[in-house]
Amino acid sequence: MASVTEKPFTEKPIQQLEEATVRFCGDSGDGMQLAGTQFTTTSALAGNDVATFPDFPAEIRAPRGTKAGVSGFQIHFSSHDIYTPGDTVDALVVMNPAALVTNLGDLRDGGILICNEGAFDKKGLEQAGYISNPLEDGSLEKSYKLHKVDMTKLTRLSVDGLGLSQKEADRCRNFFAMGLVFWLYDRSLEPTLRFIDDKFGKKPEVAEANRRALSAGYNYGETVEAINTQYQVGKATLKPGKYHNIMGNTALAWGLITAAKLSGRRLFLGAYPITPASDILHELAKHKNFDVLTFQAEDEIAAVTAAIGASFAGEMAVTASSGPGIALKGEALGLAVMTELPLIVINVQRGGPSTGLPTKTEQADLFQAMYGRNGECPMPIVAAAGPADCFDAIQEAWRIAVEHMLPVFFLTDGYIANGSEPWRIPDVASLKPTKVTYAEPMTNGEPFLPYQRDEKLARPWARPGTPTLMHRVGGLEKQDITGNVSYDAANHQHMVDLRAKKVALIADDIPLQKVDGPESGDLLVVSWGGPYGSCATAVHAAQTAGHSVAHCHLRYLNPFPKNLEQILRSYKRVLVAELNTGQLRSILRDKFLVDCQGLNKVQGKPFRVGEILERIHEELAK
């Protein structure tokens, strides 16, 4: 798996690896997200397949040196296709004791541990809960390749003479850490040097300080005797094309813009800032040149009702939030269902309930999307499988909303939103536009019938101001066809059944479910949303070991694909993996009466491949 060769000039051996996982971690003000992002970009430019997992503290600025304030960024890079940011860490860079105590458990035995020795003073150790200094008591050397590097001191020396204050000099430590890890994995400095010029070009002394710190870290790895091996990860074989390393929220925003342009409609987003959905608003606000209108409302209710108004006006309407905000939008979503207007409702899920874990991932809002409104109020649900998939999946959500004239839930999660992976930039000619058709003015003298339906039970989309198309909208029950307010009992029964049938008919308009693996066998692993990569990797490992296991990943959660029940009944056992206490499992049991088992986790972290593979073996042994 690994080979060692000699590199000229350094006289240090180079070890070839198929893949590696690196994590930077420190205080939220230490620039760990920047360090991770730059390492990711450099690895992508080097031709590696990459997957990332940023990990933020909930507090904007927790007390410095505390465990609550630790921020991390994990990068998995490889010479072959990968689907996850890695189970265990091969190289861990910690900037203080709190980062060490909260992240050490993820470093594999024999892994590389690089510690900022200068931060391990009495105060820092006490804040992290250490009784003795782990860098000095011999406990770390037993399990890891420990490198004690006084990054604080070395960074200050590297920027000496630039007139920076000590605080300003210390802000460059992340670039020193970057430089050291860049040398360790034979990464080029050029992309980051260009970034420094672009980012700090208007502040020459800051730009020069970051350049010096970056070079100092790289040269430290080159010259210090204690770090005696360098590592290389070769290029991955990707499909031909141009690639861009993209985060989930960015891909989602770009997918919305693409859908709007292909439909010839103006894109309107009504949103209220909330972690981890805010970046959708931020990204769309940058693209007014594409006729995008973003509205940062005073609250969640105003955001969604403004979006409903934009839909009534005939434009592409979107609202985006996370679980707590979706709860506030509930009444207005009932209005969108009642008025039968196209609307995309994005929920970037996070740990709950209430404020819960604002910066951690979870999949516990499926019940909320399925049932979280008053009355009989069904909505279609589409879920993205990963960061890059957001681009395509959100366009599919828009197609369903327009062709069936109804609001659609779109689910991602914090892991997808903040994670990144290579995205193959599509050929514009290959993108399928969603055709938007509006009701035409009546010319035969007959009254306009706003709830007259086509074969999909979709009602006409009538833009206000169109002659002869005046009609009533609102939350009161509608008489079928005419749209007049109706309190008739039989009509209400009819309309409730009709709205449910309208959602059910979407099953005729979505692809049949595919399975990765044998069409029948011992075990089927079912997943949705963010766990796709971990489940796919675990199932592939089990298949390689000769086990009869298949993987079924769902994009469409309401309605389900028409062949899903047949698939579920084709395997002896069904295991549903999701980051909640069993919501999809409950829905599948209820709808298909299939005895699904659950693999569930609510720790604010994604699944590890190892824990899924372990459960697969347990199920196969039963």
Coordinates of C-alpha atoms in Angstrom, one line a residue:
M1 CA 0.0 0.0 0.0
A2 CA 2.9 2.4 0.7
S3 CA 6.4 2.7 -0.7
V4 CA 9.4 4.8 0.3
T5 CA 11.7 6.7 -2.0
E6 CA 14.5 9.2 -1.5
K7 CA 13.8 12.9 -2.4
P8 CA 16.8 14.9 -3.6
F9 CA 18.1 17.8 -1.6
T10 CA 16.1 17.0 1.6
E11 CA 17.5 13.6 2.3
K12 CA 14.2 12.7 3.9
P13 CA 12.2 9.7 2.7
I14 CA 8.9 10.2 0.8
Q15 CA 6.1 7.7 1.6
Q16 CA 3.5 7.2 -1.1
L17 CA -0.1 7.0 0.2
E18 CA -3.4 6.3 -1.4
E19 CA -5.2 8.7 0.9
A20 CA -4.8 10.8 4.0
T21 CA -7.0 12.7 6.5
V22 CA -5.8 15.9 8.1
R23 CA -7.5 18.0 10.8
F24 CA -6.7 21.5 11.9
C25 CA -8.2 22.6 15.2
G26 CA -7.8 25.5 17.6
D27 CA -9.7 28.5 19.0
S28 CA -12.4 30.0 16.8
G29 CA -10.2 33.0 16.2
D30 CA -7.1 30.9 15.2
G31 CA -8.1 30.7 11.5
M32 CA -8.5 26.9 11.4
Q33 CA -11.3 27.2 8.8
L34 CA -9.0 29.2 6.6
A35 CA -6.2 26.8 7.0
G36 CA -8.5 23.9 6.1
T37 CA -10.0 25.6 3.1
Q38 CA -6.6 26.5 1.7
F39 CA -5.3 22.9 2.2
T40 CA -8.5 21.7 0.5
T41 CA -8.1 24.0 -2.5
T42 CA -4.4 23.1 -2.9
S43 CA -5.2 19.3 -2.8
A44 CA -8.0 19.7 -5.3
L45 CA -5.6 21.6 -7.6
A46 CA -3.1 18.8 -7.2
G47 CA -5.7 16.4 -8.6
N48 CA -6.9 14.7 -5.5
D49 CA -10.4 13.7 -4.8
V50 CA -11.4 15.6 -1.6
A51 CA -14.1 15.7 1.0
T52 CA -14.2 18.1 4.0
F53 CA -15.9 18.4 7.3
P54 CA -15.8 21.9 9.0
D55 CA -16.7 21.9 12.7
F56 CA -17.7 25.2 14.2
P57 CA -18.4 26.2 17.9
A58 CA -21.9 27.4 18.6
E59 CA -20.7 30.6 20.3
I60 CA -19.6 33.4 18.0
R61 CA -16.6 33.9 20.3
A62 CA -16.4 31.6 23.3
P63 CA -13.8 32.4 26.0
R64 CA -10.4 31.9 24.5
G65 CA -8.8 28.6 25.3
T66 CA -12.0 26.8 26.4
K67 CA -13.3 23.6 25.0
A68 CA -16.5 25.3 23.9
G69 CA -14.6 27.6 21.6
V70 CA -12.7 24.9 19.6
S71 CA -13.1 25.1 15.8
G72 CA -11.9 22.4 13.5
F73 CA -11.6 21.6 9.8
Q74 CA -11.0 18.0 8.5
I75 CA -9.9 17.2 5.0
H76 CA -9.8 13.7 3.4
F77 CA -7.8 13.7 0.2
S78 CA -7.2 10.7 -2.0
S79 CA -5.9 9.2 -5.2
H80 CA -9.2 7.4 -5.8
D81 CA -12.9 8.2 -5.4
I82 CA -14.0 9.0 -1.8
Y83 CA -17.4 9.8 -0.3
T84 CA -16.6 10.9 3.2
P85 CA -14.2 13.2 5.1
G86 CA -12.6 10.2 6.7
D87 CA -13.3 8.1 9.8
T88 CA -10.1 8.7 11.7
V89 CA -7.4 11.4 11.4
D90 CA -3.9 10.6 10.1
A91 CA -2.5 14.0 11.1
L92 CA -3.9 16.3 13.8
V93 CA -2.7 19.9 14.2
V94 CA -3.8 21.4 17.5
M95 CA -3.2 25.0 18.4
N96 CA -3.9 24.8 22.2
P97 CA -4.7 22.2 25.0
A98 CA -8.5 22.6 24.5
A99 CA -8.2 21.6 20.9
L100 CA -6.1 18.6 21.9
V101 CA -8.5 17.2 24.5
T102 CA -11.5 17.6 22.3
N103 CA -10.0 16.1 19.1
L104 CA -7.4 13.5 20.2
G105 CA -9.9 10.7 20.3
D106 CA -10.2 10.9 16.5
L107 CA -6.5 10.5 15.8
R108 CA -5.6 7.0 14.8
D109 CA -2.9 5.0 16.6
G110 CA 0.5 5.9 15.2
G111 CA -0.9 9.1 13.7
I112 CA 1.0 12.4 13.5
L113 CA 0.2 14.9 16.2
I114 CA 1.5 18.4 15.8
C115 CA 1.0 20.6 18.8
N116 CA 1.6 24.4 19.3
E117 CA 3.9 24.0 22.3
G118 CA 3.8 27.7 23.2
A119 CA 0.0 27.5 24.0
F120 CA 0.5 24.7 26.6
D121 CA 1.0 27.0 29.6
K122 CA -0.6 26.8 33.0
K123 CA -3.7 28.7 32.1
G124 CA -4.3 26.8 28.9
L125 CA -3.9 23.5 30.5
E126 CA -6.3 24.4 33.4
Q127 CA -8.9 25.6 30.9
A128 CA -8.7 22.3 29.1
G129 CA -8.9 20.3 32.3
Y130 CA -5.4 18.8 32.2
I131 CA -3.7 18.2 35.6
S132 CA -0.3 17.7 34.0
N133 CA 1.1 18.8 30.6
P134 CA 0.5 16.0 28.1
L135 CA 3.4 17.2 26.0
E136 CA 5.8 16.5 28.9
D137 CA 4.4 13.5 30.8
G138 CA 5.1 11.0 28.1
S139 CA 1.5 9.9 27.6
L140 CA 1.2 11.0 24.0
E141 CA 4.5 9.5 22.7
K142 CA 3.2 6.0 23.5
S143 CA 0.5 6.2 20.8
Y144 CA 1.3 8.9 18.4
K145 CA 4.1 10.5 16.4
L146 CA 4.3 13.7 18.6
H147 CA 5.9 16.9 17.2
K148 CA 6.1 19.8 19.7
V149 CA 6.4 23.0 17.7
D150 CA 6.4 26.4 19.3
M151 CA 4.4 27.9 16.5
T152 CA 3.7 31.1 18.5
K153 CA 7.4 31.8 19.0
L154 CA 8.4 30.8 15.5
T155 CA 5.7 32.9 13.9
R156 CA 6.7 36.0 15.8
L157 CA 10.3 35.5 14.7
S158 CA 9.3 35.1 11.1
V159 CA 7.3 38.4 11.0
D160 CA 9.8 40.4 13.1
G161 CA 10.6 43.7 11.6
L162 CA 7.3 44.3 9.9
G163 CA 6.0 46.6 12.6
L164 CA 3.1 44.3 13.7
S165 CA 1.8 44.1 17.2
Q166 CA 2.1 40.9 19.1
K167 CA -1.6 40.2 18.6
E168 CA -1.3 40.8 14.9
A169 CA 1.8 38.6 14.6
D170 CA -0.1 35.8 16.4
R171 CA -2.9 35.9 13.9
C172 CA -0.4 34.5 11.4
R173 CA 0.1 31.2 13.3
N174 CA -2.5 29.5 11.1
F175 CA -0.3 30.2 8.1
F176 CA 2.7 28.7 9.9
A177 CA 0.6 25.6 10.6
M178 CA -0.5 25.5 6.9
G179 CA 3.1 25.7 5.7
L180 CA 4.2 22.9 7.9
V181 CA 1.4 20.6 6.8
F182 CA 1.9 21.6 3.2
W183 CA 5.5 20.4 3.4
L184 CA 4.4 17.2 5.2
Y185 CA 2.1 16.2 2.4
D186 CA 4.2 17.8 -0.4
R187 CA 1.6 20.5 -1.3
S188 CA 2.5 23.5 -3.4
L189 CA 2.5 26.9 -1.7
E190 CA 1.6 28.7 -4.9
P191 CA -2.2 28.6 -4.6
T192 CA -2.0 30.0 -1.1
L193 CA 0.5 32.6 -2.0
R194 CA -1.9 33.8 -4.7
F195 CA -4.7 33.8 -2.1
I196 CA -2.6 36.0 0.2
D197 CA -2.0 38.5 -2.6
D198 CA -5.8 38.6 -3.4
K199 CA -7.0 38.7 0.2
F200 CA -4.5 41.0 1.8
G201 CA -3.1 42.9 -1.2
K202 CA -4.3 46.2 0.2
K203 CA -2.5 45.6 3.4
P204 CA 1.1 45.0 2.3
E205 CA 2.5 44.4 5.8
V206 CA -0.2 41.8 6.6
A207 CA 0.3 40.1 3.3
E208 CA 4.1 39.9 3.8
A209 CA 3.6 38.6 7.4
N210 CA 1.4 35.8 6.1
R211 CA 3.8 34.9 3.3
R212 CA 6.7 34.8 5.8
A213 CA 4.7 32.6 8.3
L214 CA 3.7 30.2 5.5
S215 CA 7.3 29.9 4.3
A216 CA 8.6 29.5 7.8
G217 CA 6.2 26.6 8.5
Y218 CA 7.2 24.9 5.2
N219 CA 11.0 25.5 5.9
Y220 CA 10.6 24.1 9.4
G221 CA 9.3 20.8 8.0
E222 CA 12.1 20.8 5.5
T223 CA 14.9 21.3 8.0
V224 CA 13.9 20.0 11.4
E225 CA 15.3 16.6 12.1
A226 CA 12.3 15.4 14.3
I227 CA 10.0 15.3 11.3
N228 CA 11.8 12.8 9.2
T229 CA 9.2 11.6 6.6
Q230 CA 7.2 13.4 3.9
Y231 CA 4.1 12.0 2.3
Q232 CA 2.6 12.1 -1.2
V233 CA -0.9 11.3 -2.3
G234 CA -1.2 10.8 -6.1
K235 CA -3.8 12.2 -8.4
A236 CA -7.3 10.7 -8.5
T237 CA -8.8 9.5 -11.8
L238 CA -11.9 11.7 -12.2
K239 CA -14.3 11.9 -15.1
P240 CA -13.0 14.3 -17.8
G241 CA -14.1 17.8 -17.4
K242 CA -13.6 21.0 -15.4
Y243 CA -14.0 20.7 -11.6
H244 CA -14.7 23.2 -8.9
N245 CA -14.4 22.4 -5.2
I246 CA -17.8 23.4 -3.9
M247 CA -19.6 23.6 -0.6
G248 CA -23.2 22.4 -0.3
N249 CA -24.8 25.8 0.4
T250 CA -22.9 27.3 -2.5
A251 CA -24.0 24.5 -4.9
L252 CA -27.5 24.9 -3.7
A253 CA -27.5 28.7 -4.4
W254 CA -25.9 28.1 -7.9
G255 CA -28.5 25.5 -8.6
L256 CA -31.3 27.9 -7.7
I257 CA -29.8 30.6 -10.0
T258 CA -29.5 28.0 -12.8
A259 CA -33.1 26.8 -12.4
A260 CA -34.3 30.4 -12.5
K261 CA -32.3 31.3 -15.6
L262 CA -33.4 28.2 -17.5
S263 CA -37.0 29.0 -16.6
G264 CA -36.7 32.6 -17.6
R265 CA -37.9 33.7 -14.2
R266 CA -36.6 36.1 -11.6
L267 CA -35.3 34.4 -8.4
F268 CA -36.7 35.7 -5.1
L269 CA -35.3 34.4 -1.8
G270 CA -37.1 35.5 1.4
A271 CA -34.9 34.5 4.4
Y272 CA -34.0 35.3 8.0
P273 CA -30.4 34.5 9.0
I274 CA -30.0 31.2 10.9
T275 CA -27.1 28.7 11.2
P276 CA -26.3 26.7 9.1
A277 CA -28.6 28.1 6.3
S278 CA -27.4 31.7 6.2
D279 CA -24.8 31.2 3.6
I280 CA -27.5 30.5 1.0
L281 CA -28.7 34.1 1.6
H282 CA -25.1 35.4 1.5
E283 CA -24.3 33.6 -1.7
L284 CA -27.4 34.6 -3.6
A285 CA -27.0 38.2 -2.5
K286 CA -23.7 38.3 -4.5
H287 CA -25.5 37.5 -7.8
K288 CA -27.8 40.4 -8.5
N289 CA -26.3 40.4 -12.0
F290 CA -28.4 37.2 -12.6
D291 CA -31.6 39.1 -11.6
V292 CA -31.7 37.6 -8.2
L293 CA -33.6 39.4 -5.5
T294 CA -32.8 38.6 -1.9
F295 CA -34.9 39.8 1.1
Q296 CA -33.5 39.6 4.6
A297 CA -36.8 39.7 6.5
E298 CA -37.4 40.8 10.1
D299 CA -38.4 37.3 11.0
E300 CA -39.1 33.9 9.6
I301 CA -42.8 34.5 9.1
A302 CA -42.2 37.6 7.0
A303 CA -39.6 35.7 5.0
V304 CA -41.9 32.9 4.0
T305 CA -45.0 35.0 3.4
A306 CA -42.9 37.4 1.2
A307 CA -41.8 34.3 -0.8
I308 CA -45.5 33.2 -1.2
G309 CA -46.2 36.7 -2.5
A310 CA -43.4 36.4 -5.0
S311 CA -44.9 33.1 -6.1
F312 CA -48.3 34.6 -6.5
A313 CA -46.7 37.3 -8.7
G314 CA -45.4 34.5 -11.0
E315 CA -41.7 34.4 -10.0
M316 CA -39.4 31.6 -8.7
A317 CA -39.9 31.8 -4.9
V318 CA -37.7 30.3 -2.3
T319 CA -37.4 30.5 1.5
A320 CA -34.5 29.0 3.4
S321 CA -34.0 28.2 7.1
S322 CA -33.2 25.5 9.7
G323 CA -35.4 23.6 12.0
P324 CA -36.4 26.4 14.5
G325 CA -37.2 28.7 11.6
I326 CA -39.2 26.1 9.8
A327 CA -41.3 25.7 12.9
L328 CA -42.2 29.4 12.7
K329 CA -43.0 29.1 9.0
G330 CA -45.5 26.3 9.6
E331 CA -48.8 28.3 9.3
A332 CA -47.6 30.1 6.2
L333 CA -46.7 26.7 4.6
G334 CA -50.3 25.7 5.1
L335 CA -51.3 28.8 3.2
A336 CA -48.9 27.8 0.3
V337 CA -50.5 24.3 0.2
M338 CA -54.0 25.8 0.3
T339 CA -53.3 28.3 -2.5
E340 CA -51.4 25.7 -4.5
L341 CA -48.6 27.9 -5.4
P342 CA -45.0 26.7 -6.4
L343 CA -42.5 27.4 -3.6
I344 CA -39.2 25.8 -2.5
V345 CA -38.8 25.5 1.3
I346 CA -35.2 24.7 2.2
N347 CA -34.4 23.2 5.6
V348 CA -30.7 22.9 6.4
Q349 CA -31.1 20.7 9.4
R350 CA -29.1 21.0 12.6
G351 CA -29.2 19.5 16.1
G352 CA -32.4 20.3 18.1
P353 CA -34.8 20.7 19.6
S354 CA -35.1 24.5 20.2
T355 CA -31.8 26.1 19.7
G356 CA -30.2 22.7 20.3
L357 CA -26.8 22.3 18.6
P358 CA -26.8 25.3 16.1
T359 CA -23.5 24.4 14.4
K360 CA -23.8 20.6 14.5
T361 CA -25.5 18.3 11.9
E362 CA -28.6 16.2 12.4
Q363 CA -31.4 14.7 10.3
A364 CA -34.2 15.1 12.9
D365 CA -36.5 17.3 10.9
L366 CA -38.0 14.6 8.6
F367 CA -41.1 14.3 10.7
Q368 CA -41.4 18.1 10.7
A369 CA -41.3 18.2 6.9
M370 CA -43.7 15.3 6.6
Y371 CA -46.2 16.2 9.3
G372 CA -45.3 19.6 10.8
R373 CA -48.4 21.6 9.8
N374 CA -51.9 21.8 11.1
G375 CA -54.6 19.9 9.3
E376 CA -54.2 17.4 6.5
C377 CA -51.4 19.3 4.7
P378 CA -49.1 17.0 2.7
M379 CA -46.0 18.4 0.9
P380 CA -43.5 16.7 -1.4
I381 CA -40.0 16.2 0.1
V382 CA -36.7 16.1 -1.8
A383 CA -33.3 15.5 -0.1
A384 CA -29.8 16.1 -1.3
A385 CA -27.2 13.4 -0.9
G386 CA -24.1 15.6 -0.7
P387 CA -22.6 19.0 -1.4
A388 CA -22.3 18.7 -5.1
D389 CA -25.7 16.9 -5.4
C390 CA -27.4 20.1 -4.1
F391 CA -26.9 21.7 -7.5
D392 CA -29.0 19.0 -9.3
A393 CA -31.4 18.2 -6.6
I394 CA -32.6 21.7 -6.0
Q395 CA -33.4 22.0 -9.7
E396 CA -35.5 18.9 -9.4
A397 CA -37.4 20.4 -6.5
W398 CA -38.2 23.4 -8.7
R399 CA -39.4 21.2 -11.5
I400 CA -41.8 19.4 -9.2
A401 CA -43.0 22.6 -7.7
V402 CA -43.8 24.2 -11.1
E403 CA -45.2 21.1 -12.9
H404 CA -47.4 20.1 -10.0
M405 CA -48.2 23.6 -8.6
L406 CA -47.4 23.1 -5.0
P407 CA -44.7 23.9 -2.3
V408 CA -41.8 21.5 -2.1
F409 CA -39.6 20.8 0.9
F410 CA -35.9 20.5 0.2
L411 CA -33.8 19.0 2.9
T412 CA -30.0 19.2 3.5
D413 CA -28.1 19.3 6.8
G414 CA -25.1 21.0 8.4
Y415 CA -22.7 18.4 7.2
I416 CA -23.8 18.8 3.6
A417 CA -24.1 22.6 3.8
N418 CA -20.6 23.2 5.1
G419 CA -18.8 20.3 3.6
S420 CA -17.2 20.4 0.2
E421 CA -16.2 18.1 -2.6
P422 CA -15.2 18.3 -6.3
W423 CA -18.1 19.3 -8.5
R424 CA -17.9 18.6 -12.2
I425 CA -19.1 21.8 -13.9
P426 CA -21.9 20.7 -16.3
D427 CA -22.2 21.5 -19.9
V428 CA -24.9 24.1 -20.1
A429 CA -26.5 22.4 -23.1
S430 CA -27.0 19.3 -21.0
L431 CA -29.2 21.1 -18.4
K432 CA -32.9 20.6 -18.7
P433 CA -35.0 23.7 -18.3
T434 CA -38.2 23.7 -16.3
K435 CA -40.9 25.2 -18.6
V436 CA -43.1 27.8 -16.8
T437 CA -46.5 28.2 -18.3
Y438 CA -49.0 30.9 -17.2
A439 CA -52.7 31.0 -17.7
E440 CA -53.7 33.0 -20.8
P441 CA -56.4 35.7 -20.7
M442 CA -59.9 34.4 -21.2
T443 CA -61.2 35.3 -24.7
N444 CA -64.5 33.4 -24.8
G445 CA -66.4 35.4 -22.2
E446 CA -66.4 32.5 -19.8
P447 CA -65.3 33.0 -16.1
F448 CA -61.7 32.1 -15.2
L449 CA -61.6 28.9 -13.1
P450 CA -58.5 29.1 -10.9
Y451 CA -58.8 25.5 -9.6
Q452 CA -59.5 23.7 -12.8
R453 CA -56.8 21.0 -13.2
D454 CA -54.7 19.2 -15.7
E455 CA -53.8 15.5 -15.7
K456 CA -51.3 16.1 -12.8
L457 CA -54.1 17.9 -10.8
A458 CA -52.1 21.1 -11.1
R459 CA -54.1 24.3 -11.3
P460 CA -53.3 27.2 -13.6
W461 CA -50.7 29.7 -12.6
A462 CA -52.3 33.1 -13.1
R463 CA -50.2 36.2 -12.7
P464 CA -52.0 39.2 -11.1
G465 CA -52.8 42.0 -13.4
T466 CA -53.6 39.6 -16.3
P467 CA -56.9 40.7 -17.9
T468 CA -59.9 38.4 -17.1
L469 CA -57.9 36.3 -14.6
M470 CA -59.0 37.9 -11.4
H471 CA -59.4 35.2 -8.7
R472 CA -59.5 34.8 -4.9
V473 CA -56.6 33.5 -2.9
G474 CA -56.3 32.9 0.9
G475 CA -56.2 30.3 3.6
L476 CA -59.9 29.5 3.7
E477 CA -61.0 26.2 2.1
K478 CA -61.6 26.5 -1.6
Q479 CA -64.5 25.2 -3.7
D480 CA -63.0 22.9 -6.3
I481 CA -62.6 24.4 -9.7
T482 CA -64.1 27.8 -8.9
G483 CA -61.8 28.6 -6.0
N484 CA -64.6 30.3 -4.1
V485 CA -64.6 30.1 -0.3
S486 CA -66.5 26.9 0.7
Y487 CA -67.5 25.5 4.1
D488 CA -69.3 22.6 2.5
A489 CA -68.4 19.3 4.3
A490 CA -68.4 17.2 1.2
N491 CA -66.2 19.7 -0.7
H492 CA -63.7 19.8 2.2
Q493 CA -63.4 16.0 2.1
H494 CA -63.0 16.2 -1.6
M495 CA -60.3 18.9 -1.5
V496 CA -58.3 17.1 1.3
D497 CA -58.4 13.9 -0.7
L498 CA -57.5 15.8 -3.9
R499 CA -54.4 17.6 -2.3
A500 CA -53.2 14.2 -1.0
K501 CA -53.7 12.6 -4.4
K502 CA -51.9 15.5 -6.1
V503 CA -48.7 14.8 -4.0
A504 CA -49.1 11.0 -4.5
L505 CA -49.2 11.5 -8.3
I506 CA -45.7 12.9 -8.3
A507 CA -44.6 9.3 -8.0
D508 CA -45.5 8.9 -11.7
D509 CA -43.1 11.7 -12.5
I510 CA -40.0 10.7 -10.6
P511 CA -37.4 8.0 -11.5
L512 CA -37.7 4.5 -10.1
Q513 CA -35.5 3.8 -7.2
K514 CA -32.0 2.3 -8.0
V515 CA -30.1 -0.1 -5.8
D516 CA -26.3 -0.3 -5.6
G517 CA -25.7 -4.1 -5.3
P518 CA -27.7 -7.3 -5.8
E519 CA -31.4 -6.9 -6.6
S520 CA -32.1 -9.3 -3.7
G521 CA -30.1 -10.7 -0.9
D522 CA -29.4 -10.8 2.8
L523 CA -29.3 -7.1 3.7
L524 CA -30.4 -3.8 2.3
V525 CA -29.0 -0.6 3.8
V526 CA -31.3 2.4 3.3
S527 CA -30.2 6.0 3.7
W528 CA -31.2 9.5 2.9
G529 CA -29.4 12.9 3.0
G530 CA -25.9 13.3 4.4
P531 CA -25.2 9.7 5.4
Y532 CA -25.0 8.7 1.7
G533 CA -21.2 8.7 1.5
S534 CA -20.6 6.7 4.7
C535 CA -23.3 4.2 3.8
A536 CA -22.0 3.8 0.2
T537 CA -18.4 3.3 1.4
A538 CA -19.4 0.8 4.1
V539 CA -21.6 -1.2 1.7
H540 CA -18.9 -1.3 -0.9
A541 CA -16.5 -2.7 1.7
A542 CA -19.0 -5.4 2.7
Q543 CA -19.6 -6.3 -0.9
T544 CA -15.8 -6.6 -1.5
A545 CA -15.7 -9.0 1.4
G546 CA -18.2 -11.2 -0.4
H547 CA -21.3 -10.3 1.6
S548 CA -24.8 -10.1 0.0
V549 CA -25.5 -6.4 0.8
A550 CA -27.0 -3.6 -1.2
H551 CA -27.5 0.1 -0.7
C552 CA -30.6 2.1 -1.4
H553 CA -30.3 5.9 -1.1
L554 CA -33.5 7.9 -1.3
R555 CA -33.7 11.4 -2.9
Y556 CA -37.5 11.4 -2.9
L557 CA -39.1 11.0 0.6
N558 CA -42.6 12.1 -0.2
P559 CA -43.9 10.4 -2.3
F560 CA -41.5 7.5 -2.4
P561 CA -40.5 6.0 -5.8
K562 CA -43.1 3.5 -7.0
N563 CA -40.9 0.5 -6.8
L564 CA -39.6 1.1 -3.2
E565 CA -41.9 -1.4 -1.5
Q566 CA -40.8 -4.1 -4.0
I567 CA -37.2 -3.3 -3.2
L568 CA -37.6 -3.4 0.5
R569 CA -39.3 -6.8 0.3
S570 CA -36.5 -8.3 -1.8
Y571 CA -34.1 -8.6 1.1
K572 CA -34.1 -10.7 4.3
R573 CA -33.3 -7.7 6.5
V574 CA -33.5 -3.9 6.0
L575 CA -31.3 -1.5 8.0
V576 CA -32.1 2.3 7.9
A577 CA -29.2 4.5 8.8
E578 CA -30.1 8.1 9.7
L579 CA -28.9 10.8 12.1
N580 CA -32.1 10.8 14.3
T581 CA -33.9 8.3 16.5
G582 CA -35.6 6.5 13.6
Q583 CA -37.9 8.8 11.6
L584 CA -37.5 7.4 8.1
R585 CA -37.6 3.9 9.6
S586 CA -41.0 4.7 11.3
I587 CA -42.4 6.1 8.0
L588 CA -41.3 3.0 6.0
R589 CA -42.7 0.7 8.6
D590 CA -46.0 2.6 8.6
K591 CA -46.4 2.8 4.9
F592 CA -45.1 -0.6 3.8
L593 CA -45.4 -2.8 6.9
V594 CA -41.7 -3.8 6.5
D595 CA -39.8 -4.7 9.6
C596 CA -37.0 -2.2 9.2
Q597 CA -34.2 -2.0 11.7
G598 CA -32.5 1.3 12.6
L599 CA -28.9 2.5 13.0
N600 CA -29.4 5.9 14.7
K601 CA -27.1 8.6 16.0
V602 CA -27.8 12.1 17.4
Q603 CA -24.4 13.3 18.5
G604 CA -24.1 16.3 16.1
K605 CA -21.6 14.3 14.0
P606 CA -21.9 12.3 10.8
F607 CA -21.7 8.6 10.7
R608 CA -18.3 6.9 10.5
V609 CA -17.9 4.2 7.9
G610 CA -16.6 1.9 10.6
E611 CA -19.7 2.1 12.7
I612 CA -22.0 1.4 9.7
L613 CA -19.8 -1.5 8.7
E614 CA -19.8 -2.9 12.2
R615 CA -23.6 -2.8 12.2
I616 CA -23.8 -4.5 8.8
H617 CA -21.8 -7.4 10.2
E618 CA -24.1 -7.6 13.2
E619 CA -27.2 -7.8 11.0
L620 CA -25.7 -10.4 8.7
A621 CA -24.8 -12.5 11.8
K622 CA -28.5 -12.7 12.9

